[in-house]
Amino acid sequence: MTREVRLGLIGFGNVGQGLAQILKESREEYIQKFGLDLKITAISDARIGNLYDPNGLDAGDLLEHLSENGSFKQHPVAKPGWDALTLIHESNADVIVEMSYTDLTTGQPATDHVIEALTQKKHVVTSNKGPVALHFSRLNALAEANGVQLGVEGTVMSGTPTLRLAREILAAGKIRKVMGIFNGTTNYILTQMESGMSYADALAEAQQLGYAEPDPTGDVEGFDAAGKVVILARLVMNEVISMEDVDRTGISKLTLEDVNTAKAAGERWKLIGSLEIVDGNLVASVKPLRLPITHPLAGVSGAANAAHFVTDYVGEVTLIGPGAGRLPTGYAVIEDILAIYR
Amino acid sequence: MTREVRLGLIGFGNVGQGLAQILKESREEYIQKFGLDLKITAISDARIGNLYDPNGLDAGDLLEHLSENGSFKQHPVAKPGWDALTLIHESNADVIVEMSYTDLTTGQPATDHVIEALTQKKHVVTSNKGPVALHFSRLNALAEANGVQLGVEGTVMSGTPTLRLAREILAAGKIRKVMGIFNGTTNYILTQMESGMSYADALAEAQQLGYAEPDPTGDVEGFDAAGKVVILARLVMNEVISMEDVDRTGISKLTLEDVNTAKAAGERWKLIGSLEIVDGNLVASVKPLRLPITHPLAGVSGAANAAHFVTDYVGEVTLIGPGAGRLPTGYAVIEDILAIYR
């Protein structure tokens, strides 16, 4: 017996398009395998346009239409007036997928979307760090009060299942410490510096490749990684902390000389997000650390991310995988939806 | 509301004692956190002795009694006649934990224990590769027919949650290839050879440390890793293969010269178990491979294990952790029990 799951997408940028790509290729397989028919029925994207078809929109057609027309404004089921809140109220979506832009200061407008959707008793899946870093406890309580679920796997290391591994599998093994490489842009820059490139050149290359924004502050000064540390504190260590509680230093002061000095000593600089219980208190930081080359995080190169858990019962467990990207983050949404209906 | 889960343990060696240690420390926490009271009520161990108390045996007392007396033969609730099959038939256990010795040729006596327990409609959790490598499909069908579950997480990489990660989280991301370091003894030997030790000396050291058996064939010729490849084929790639289908070469012919030649070329020898779909067919092997130093498996050193998954949607994901050990394997049993009652 197949259960229909109707998806309302807020935002149809990289992540939304990655999700559509996966559904185009694998919707039939998910019906066979999980008995779930994942159907996009509504999209609201401030730039690209808004759509609604209660019977479902074909994911392949959506991507094709967008690639041909650059927007949904001429689409047969275009809904010019449908902003995110209208979609939440008027569409038949069972799950609202929040993929609008990230604001780590206000968490808006995503937080309002999540609140409204949960209040309307719709499940919410989001890859948006803003609402999760700033308001997870409140949002999760709201989900529980409304008998729905809130999936946030994609907010840390995209589809690499860091939160699920820690919360569902390792939690009973007593996690004492989490260390990780939670920002791919800075890891790419540091990897290039290892092969002799200057910080400025490596940053310019990362910008050219689209890894770094024109204003790279969020990445290189550690704000993005700090957002993930705040999320891990709440979801893995069960402690509520804010961005200000993270002792944060970026990589912009690291020189090629620093990198070479470390190399000569058999060590490697990595921008490490860390959470550890020290004397009963949670200490959270993001800072460049010199790791011995034998450390499981030292070998993580390029734009990859990694999380390293120190536990009482399983010892040290390290998970390495992509930290961003269209398909990996789209897949994080799939992971959460499958978990909701499992 | 707390649900009592009564455990009957077959075998009380390293893994059983690790499980008891975890329950001694964390039984109360698991009651709070999961509402499950995990209680050992019966033990059958051919060497140490047999016990049964329907009201539950204190895990701390069990370990203390064993350490003081070397066996359970003088224990107040000793049951001299209680072999494994008697335990399955006569005890009140809800879950039978099969931890007797591994035989990769016959799978016995563990397979008979598992069959009998499932037939008696008891859940089974096992860390024993024998029955799982040789008979998983049949055993799993028997579990389904009897409305109970079969947990096998501990058969690959002990408590490092390889099977669960692949089957429950990455499966929908389309796993195309699995490569891994599935034997800690050989990885330890290769790591020592990297620092200049001969194969013979490294093997002798591994034997001294208890990593390798007096007859090291099962480890060094790749049989142990091949058993895990057979399990991964069935559980992750959904293909039934036998030990003979694994193209298997061990590390006993590798010389210090081979290791040094690779090193000079920026590469490292690792004993890699591998599963890949090639032209529609599953190709399974265990053999020493020269990996570039940048490969995520190349940096896995000492007795650690690792699994590397190549997927369509999440790209490459690597999980590194212990592959054996008292507490990690005991924790694999806990993971399976929690999953059964989740």
PDB file of N, CA and C in Angstrom, chain B residues 193-257:
ATOM      1  N   MET B 193      54.347  -2.080  10.049  1.00  0.00           N
ATOM      2  CA  MET B 193      55.283  -2.211   8.925  1.00  0.00           C
ATOM      3  C   MET B 193      55.592  -0.838   8.320  1.00  0.00           C
ATOM      4  N   GLU B 194      54.600   0.062   8.316  1.00  0.00           N
ATOM      5  CA  GLU B 194      54.822   1.443   7.837  1.00  0.00           C
ATOM      6  C   GLU B 194      55.943   2.112   8.629  1.00  0.00           C
ATOM      7  N   SER B 195      56.046   1.753   9.929  1.00  0.00           N
ATOM      8  CA  SER B 195      57.120   2.382  10.714  1.00  0.00           C
ATOM      9  C   SER B 195      58.370   1.511  10.744  1.00  0.00           C
ATOM     10  N   GLY B 196      58.473   0.559   9.819  1.00  0.00           N
ATOM     11  CA  GLY B 196      59.751  -0.115   9.617  1.00  0.00           C
ATOM     12  C   GLY B 196      59.876  -1.526  10.175  1.00  0.00           C
ATOM     13  N   MET B 197      58.820  -2.023  10.816  1.00  0.00           N
ATOM     14  CA  MET B 197      58.892  -3.364  11.401  1.00  0.00           C
ATOM     15  C   MET B 197      58.675  -4.419  10.297  1.00  0.00           C
ATOM     16  N   SER B 198      59.308  -5.568  10.429  1.00  0.00           N
ATOM     17  CA  SER B 198      59.071  -6.628   9.440  1.00  0.00           C
ATOM     18  C   SER B 198      57.698  -7.255   9.685  1.00  0.00           C
ATOM     19  N   TYR B 199      57.195  -7.965   8.676  1.00  0.00           N
ATOM     20  CA  TYR B 199      55.906  -8.638   8.824  1.00  0.00           C
ATOM     21  C   TYR B 199      55.934  -9.596  10.010  1.00  0.00           C
ATOM     22  N   ALA B 200      57.011 -10.381  10.108  1.00  0.00           N
ATOM     23  CA  ALA B 200      57.088 -11.384  11.179  1.00  0.00           C
ATOM     24  C   ALA B 200      57.090 -10.738  12.560  1.00  0.00           C
ATOM     25  N   ASP B 201      57.858  -9.658  12.704  1.00  0.00           N
ATOM     26  CA  ASP B 201      57.906  -8.979  14.002  1.00  0.00           C
ATOM     27  C   ASP B 201      56.562  -8.329  14.341  1.00  0.00           C
ATOM     28  N   ALA B 202      55.941  -7.709  13.326  1.00  0.00           N
ATOM     29  CA  ALA B 202      54.658  -7.044  13.560  1.00  0.00           C
ATOM     30  C   ALA B 202      53.600  -8.079  13.948  1.00  0.00           C
ATOM     31  N   LEU B 203      53.612  -9.236  13.291  1.00  0.00           N
ATOM     32  CA  LEU B 203      52.663 -10.302  13.636  1.00  0.00           C
ATOM     33  C   LEU B 203      52.911 -10.784  15.063  1.00  0.00           C
ATOM     34  N   ALA B 204      54.177 -10.986  15.400  1.00  0.00           N
ATOM     35  CA  ALA B 204      54.505 -11.444  16.758  1.00  0.00           C
ATOM     36  C   ALA B 204      54.007 -10.433  17.791  1.00  0.00           C
ATOM     37  N   GLU B 205      54.180  -9.145  17.496  1.00  0.00           N
ATOM     38  CA  GLU B 205      53.710  -8.107  18.420  1.00  0.00           C
ATOM     39  C   GLU B 205      52.188  -8.138  18.544  1.00  0.00           C
ATOM     40  N   ALA B 206      51.516  -8.313  17.386  1.00  0.00           N
ATOM     41  CA  ALA B 206      50.047  -8.374  17.408  1.00  0.00           C
ATOM     42  C   ALA B 206      49.575  -9.578  18.228  1.00  0.00           C
ATOM     43  N   GLN B 207      50.321 -10.684  18.151  1.00  0.00           N
ATOM     44  CA  GLN B 207      49.956 -11.854  18.946  1.00  0.00           C
ATOM     45  C   GLN B 207      50.169 -11.588  20.429  1.00  0.00           C
ATOM     46  N   GLN B 208      51.279 -10.911  20.732  1.00  0.00           N
ATOM     47  CA  GLN B 208      51.582 -10.589  22.119  1.00  0.00           C
ATOM     48  C   GLN B 208      50.503  -9.683  22.728  1.00  0.00           C
ATOM     49  N   LEU B 209      50.011  -8.745  21.917  1.00  0.00           N
ATOM     50  CA  LEU B 209      48.986  -7.806  22.392  1.00  0.00           C
ATOM     51  C   LEU B 209      47.593  -8.436  22.428  1.00  0.00           C
ATOM     52  N   GLY B 210      47.487  -9.680  21.928  1.00  0.00           N
ATOM     53  CA  GLY B 210      46.174 -10.336  21.944  1.00  0.00           C
ATOM     54  C   GLY B 210      45.318  -9.962  20.752  1.00  0.00           C
ATOM     55  N   TYR B 211      45.835  -9.177  19.796  1.00  0.00           N
ATOM     56  CA  TYR B 211      45.068  -8.854  18.586  1.00  0.00           C
ATOM     57  C   TYR B 211      44.967 -10.088  17.685  1.00  0.00           C
ATOM     58  N   ALA B 212      46.096 -10.823  17.571  1.00  0.00           N
ATOM     59  CA  ALA B 212      46.101 -11.982  16.674  1.00  0.00           C
ATOM     60  C   ALA B 212      46.085 -13.270  17.490  1.00  0.00           C
ATOM     61  N   GLU B 213      45.438 -14.305  16.944  1.00  0.00           N
ATOM     62  CA  GLU B 213      45.387 -15.624  17.578  1.00  0.00           C
ATOM     63  C   GLU B 213      46.744 -16.307  17.416  1.00  0.00           C
ATOM     64  N   PRO B 214      47.012 -17.349  18.243  1.00  0.00           N
ATOM     65  CA  PRO B 214      48.230 -18.146  18.040  1.00  0.00           C
ATOM     66  C   PRO B 214      48.307 -18.654  16.590  1.00  0.00           C
ATOM     67  N   ASP B 215      47.200 -19.153  16.043  1.00  0.00           N
ATOM     68  CA  ASP B 215      47.154 -19.428  14.601  1.00  0.00           C
ATOM     69  C   ASP B 215      46.488 -18.230  13.936  1.00  0.00           C
ATOM     70  N   PRO B 216      47.279 -17.391  13.259  1.00  0.00           N
ATOM     71  CA  PRO B 216      46.740 -16.116  12.771  1.00  0.00           C
ATOM     72  C   PRO B 216      46.042 -16.206  11.414  1.00  0.00           C
ATOM     73  N   THR B 217      45.920 -17.420  10.866  1.00  0.00           N
ATOM     74  CA  THR B 217      45.418 -17.581   9.495  1.00  0.00           C
ATOM     75  C   THR B 217      44.124 -16.808   9.226  1.00  0.00           C
ATOM     76  N   GLY B 218      43.153 -16.938  10.121  1.00  0.00           N
ATOM     77  CA  GLY B 218      41.840 -16.309   9.903  1.00  0.00           C
ATOM     78  C   GLY B 218      41.953 -14.816   9.646  1.00  0.00           C
ATOM     79  N   ASP B 219      42.862 -14.156  10.371  1.00  0.00           N
ATOM     80  CA  ASP B 219      43.072 -12.723  10.157  1.00  0.00           C
ATOM     81  C   ASP B 219      43.957 -12.453   8.943  1.00  0.00           C
ATOM     82  N   VAL B 220      45.185 -12.995   8.963  1.00  0.00           N
ATOM     83  CA  VAL B 220      46.177 -12.543   7.976  1.00  0.00           C
ATOM     84  C   VAL B 220      45.881 -13.027   6.560  1.00  0.00           C
ATOM     85  N   GLU B 221      45.138 -14.128   6.422  1.00  0.00           N
ATOM     86  CA  GLU B 221      44.792 -14.576   5.067  1.00  0.00           C
ATOM     87  C   GLU B 221      43.443 -14.016   4.598  1.00  0.00           C
ATOM     88  N   GLY B 222      42.850 -13.143   5.416  1.00  0.00           N
ATOM     89  CA  GLY B 222      41.661 -12.421   4.956  1.00  0.00           C
ATOM     90  C   GLY B 222      40.329 -13.132   5.138  1.00  0.00           C
ATOM     91  N   PHE B 223      40.309 -14.276   5.861  1.00  0.00           N
ATOM     92  CA  PHE B 223      39.031 -14.978   6.042  1.00  0.00           C
ATOM     93  C   PHE B 223      38.045 -14.165   6.883  1.00  0.00           C
ATOM     94  N   ASP B 224      38.557 -13.564   7.955  1.00  0.00           N
ATOM     95  CA  ASP B 224      37.683 -12.767   8.819  1.00  0.00           C
ATOM     96  C   ASP B 224      37.072 -11.597   8.038  1.00  0.00           C
ATOM     97  N   ALA B 225      37.907 -10.885   7.297  1.00  0.00           N
ATOM     98  CA  ALA B 225      37.398  -9.765   6.488  1.00  0.00           C
ATOM     99  C   ALA B 225      36.417 -10.268   5.432  1.00  0.00           C
ATOM    100  N   ALA B 226      36.707 -11.440   4.849  1.00  0.00           N
ATOM    101  CA  ALA B 226      35.804 -11.985   3.828  1.00  0.00           C
ATOM    102  C   ALA B 226      34.428 -12.290   4.429  1.00  0.00           C
ATOM    103  N   GLY B 227      34.410 -12.775   5.674  1.00  0.00           N
ATOM    104  CA  GLY B 227      33.125 -13.020   6.347  1.00  0.00           C
ATOM    105  C   GLY B 227      32.316 -11.736   6.433  1.00  0.00           C
ATOM    106  N   LYS B 228      32.976 -10.632   6.720  1.00  0.00           N
ATOM    107  CA  LYS B 228      32.266  -9.351   6.815  1.00  0.00           C
ATOM    108  C   LYS B 228      31.805  -8.873   5.437  1.00  0.00           C
ATOM    109  N   VAL B 229      32.617  -9.135   4.422  1.00  0.00           N
ATOM    110  CA  VAL B 229      32.221  -8.769   3.052  1.00  0.00           C
ATOM    111  C   VAL B 229      30.958  -9.541   2.650  1.00  0.00           C
ATOM    112  N   VAL B 230      30.883 -10.822   3.028  1.00  0.00           N
ATOM    113  CA  VAL B 230      29.682 -11.619   2.734  1.00  0.00           C
ATOM    114  C   VAL B 230      28.459 -11.017   3.441  1.00  0.00           C
ATOM    115  N   ILE B 231      28.650 -10.595   4.689  1.00  0.00           N
ATOM    116  CA  ILE B 231      27.538  -9.983   5.440  1.00  0.00           C
ATOM    117  C   ILE B 231      27.115  -8.669   4.786  1.00  0.00           C
ATOM    118  N   LEU B 232      28.077  -7.833   4.412  1.00  0.00           N
ATOM    119  CA  LEU B 232      27.751  -6.550   3.773  1.00  0.00           C
ATOM    120  C   LEU B 232      27.073  -6.767   2.423  1.00  0.00           C
ATOM    121  N   ALA B 233      27.502  -7.797   1.697  1.00  0.00           N
ATOM    122  CA  ALA B 233      26.873  -8.084   0.397  1.00  0.00           C
ATOM    123  C   ALA B 233      25.378  -8.305   0.607  1.00  0.00           C
ATOM    124  N   ARG B 234      25.042  -9.127   1.587  1.00  0.00           N
ATOM    125  CA  ARG B 234      23.638  -9.466   1.815  1.00  0.00           C
ATOM    126  C   ARG B 234      22.861  -8.295   2.408  1.00  0.00           C
ATOM    127  N   LEU B 235      23.437  -7.637   3.410  1.00  0.00           N
ATOM    128  CA  LEU B 235      22.658  -6.642   4.149  1.00  0.00           C
ATOM    129  C   LEU B 235      22.678  -5.264   3.510  1.00  0.00           C
ATOM    130  N   VAL B 236      23.755  -4.932   2.808  1.00  0.00           N
ATOM    131  CA  VAL B 236      23.847  -3.582   2.239  1.00  0.00           C
ATOM    132  C   VAL B 236      23.590  -3.597   0.731  1.00  0.00           C
ATOM    133  N   MET B 237      24.145  -4.600   0.020  1.00  0.00           N
ATOM    134  CA  MET B 237      23.970  -4.644  -1.436  1.00  0.00           C
ATOM    135  C   MET B 237      22.835  -5.594  -1.858  1.00  0.00           C
ATOM    136  N   ASN B 238      22.186  -6.215  -0.878  1.00  0.00           N
ATOM    137  CA  ASN B 238      21.055  -7.121  -1.157  1.00  0.00           C
ATOM    138  C   ASN B 238      21.389  -8.244  -2.130  1.00  0.00           C
ATOM    139  N   GLU B 239      22.586  -8.794  -2.009  1.00  0.00           N
ATOM    140  CA  GLU B 239      22.996  -9.920  -2.853  1.00  0.00           C
ATOM    141  C   GLU B 239      23.489 -11.054  -1.959  1.00  0.00           C
ATOM    142  N   VAL B 240      23.041 -12.257  -2.254  1.00  0.00           N
ATOM    143  CA  VAL B 240      23.489 -13.412  -1.483  1.00  0.00           C
ATOM    144  C   VAL B 240      24.755 -13.971  -2.127  1.00  0.00           C
ATOM    145  N   ILE B 241      25.868 -13.931  -1.408  1.00  0.00           N
ATOM    146  CA  ILE B 241      27.090 -14.564  -1.902  1.00  0.00           C
ATOM    147  C   ILE B 241      27.647 -15.446  -0.788  1.00  0.00           C
ATOM    148  N   SER B 242      28.589 -16.322  -1.138  1.00  0.00           N
ATOM    149  CA  SER B 242      29.185 -17.182  -0.112  1.00  0.00           C
ATOM    150  C   SER B 242      30.661 -16.822   0.030  1.00  0.00           C
ATOM    151  N   MET B 243      31.285 -17.380   1.046  1.00  0.00           N
ATOM    152  CA  MET B 243      32.709 -17.121   1.291  1.00  0.00           C
ATOM    153  C   MET B 243      33.535 -17.400   0.029  1.00  0.00           C
ATOM    154  N   GLU B 244      33.153 -18.417  -0.733  1.00  0.00           N
ATOM    155  CA  GLU B 244      33.917 -18.794  -1.931  1.00  0.00           C
ATOM    156  C   GLU B 244      33.798 -17.743  -3.035  1.00  0.00           C
ATOM    157  N   ASP B 245      32.750 -16.919  -2.978  1.00  0.00           N
ATOM    158  CA  ASP B 245      32.576 -15.896  -4.007  1.00  0.00           C
ATOM    159  C   ASP B 245      33.485 -14.683  -3.788  1.00  0.00           C
ATOM    160  N   VAL B 246      34.148 -14.637  -2.623  1.00  0.00           N
ATOM    161  CA  VAL B 246      35.002 -13.489  -2.339  1.00  0.00           C
ATOM    162  C   VAL B 246      36.413 -13.785  -2.853  1.00  0.00           C
ATOM    163  N   ASP B 247      36.890 -12.988  -3.786  1.00  0.00           N
ATOM    164  CA  ASP B 247      38.253 -13.094  -4.311  1.00  0.00           C
ATOM    165  C   ASP B 247      39.194 -12.629  -3.188  1.00  0.00           C
ATOM    166  N   ARG B 248      39.855 -13.578  -2.550  1.00  0.00           N
ATOM    167  CA  ARG B 248      40.520 -13.303  -1.281  1.00  0.00           C
ATOM    168  C   ARG B 248      42.037 -13.492  -1.329  1.00  0.00           C
ATOM    169  N   THR B 249      42.782 -12.478  -0.948  1.00  0.00           N
ATOM    170  CA  THR B 249      44.232 -12.568  -0.780  1.00  0.00           C
ATOM    171  C   THR B 249      44.581 -11.921   0.557  1.00  0.00           C
ATOM    172  N   GLY B 250      45.428 -12.559   1.333  1.00  0.00           N
ATOM    173  CA  GLY B 250      45.808 -12.001   2.637  1.00  0.00           C
ATOM    174  C   GLY B 250      47.023 -11.094   2.544  1.00  0.00           C
ATOM    175  N   ILE B 251      47.608 -10.789   3.703  1.00  0.00           N
ATOM    176  CA  ILE B 251      48.765  -9.879   3.720  1.00  0.00           C
ATOM    177  C   ILE B 251      50.076 -10.613   3.989  1.00  0.00           C
ATOM    178  N   SER B 252      50.022 -11.959   4.103  1.00  0.00           N
ATOM    179  CA  SER B 252      51.220 -12.675   4.569  1.00  0.00           C
ATOM    180  C   SER B 252      52.376 -12.629   3.566  1.00  0.00           C
ATOM    181  N   LYS B 253      52.083 -12.290   2.313  1.00  0.00           N
ATOM    182  CA  LYS B 253      53.161 -12.215   1.307  1.00  0.00           C
ATOM    183  C   LYS B 253      53.723 -10.798   1.173  1.00  0.00           C
ATOM    184  N   LEU B 254      53.108  -9.837   1.868  1.00  0.00           N
ATOM    185  CA  LEU B 254      53.588  -8.446   1.766  1.00  0.00           C
ATOM    186  C   LEU B 254      54.909  -8.287   2.507  1.00  0.00           C
ATOM    187  N   THR B 255      55.872  -7.671   1.850  1.00  0.00           N
ATOM    188  CA  THR B 255      57.177  -7.482   2.494  1.00  0.00           C
ATOM    189  C   THR B 255      57.389  -6.019   2.863  1.00  0.00           C
ATOM    190  N   LEU B 256      58.357  -5.804   3.713  1.00  0.00           N
ATOM    191  CA  LEU B 256      58.737  -4.458   4.106  1.00  0.00           C
ATOM    192  C   LEU B 256      59.121  -3.647   2.865  1.00  0.00           C
ATOM    193  N   GLU B 257      59.698  -4.344   1.882  1.00  0.00           N
ATOM    194  CA  GLU B 257      60.086  -3.666   0.646  1.00  0.00           C
ATOM    195  C   GLU B 257      58.847  -3.157  -0.098  1.00  0.00           C
TER     196      GLU B 257
END
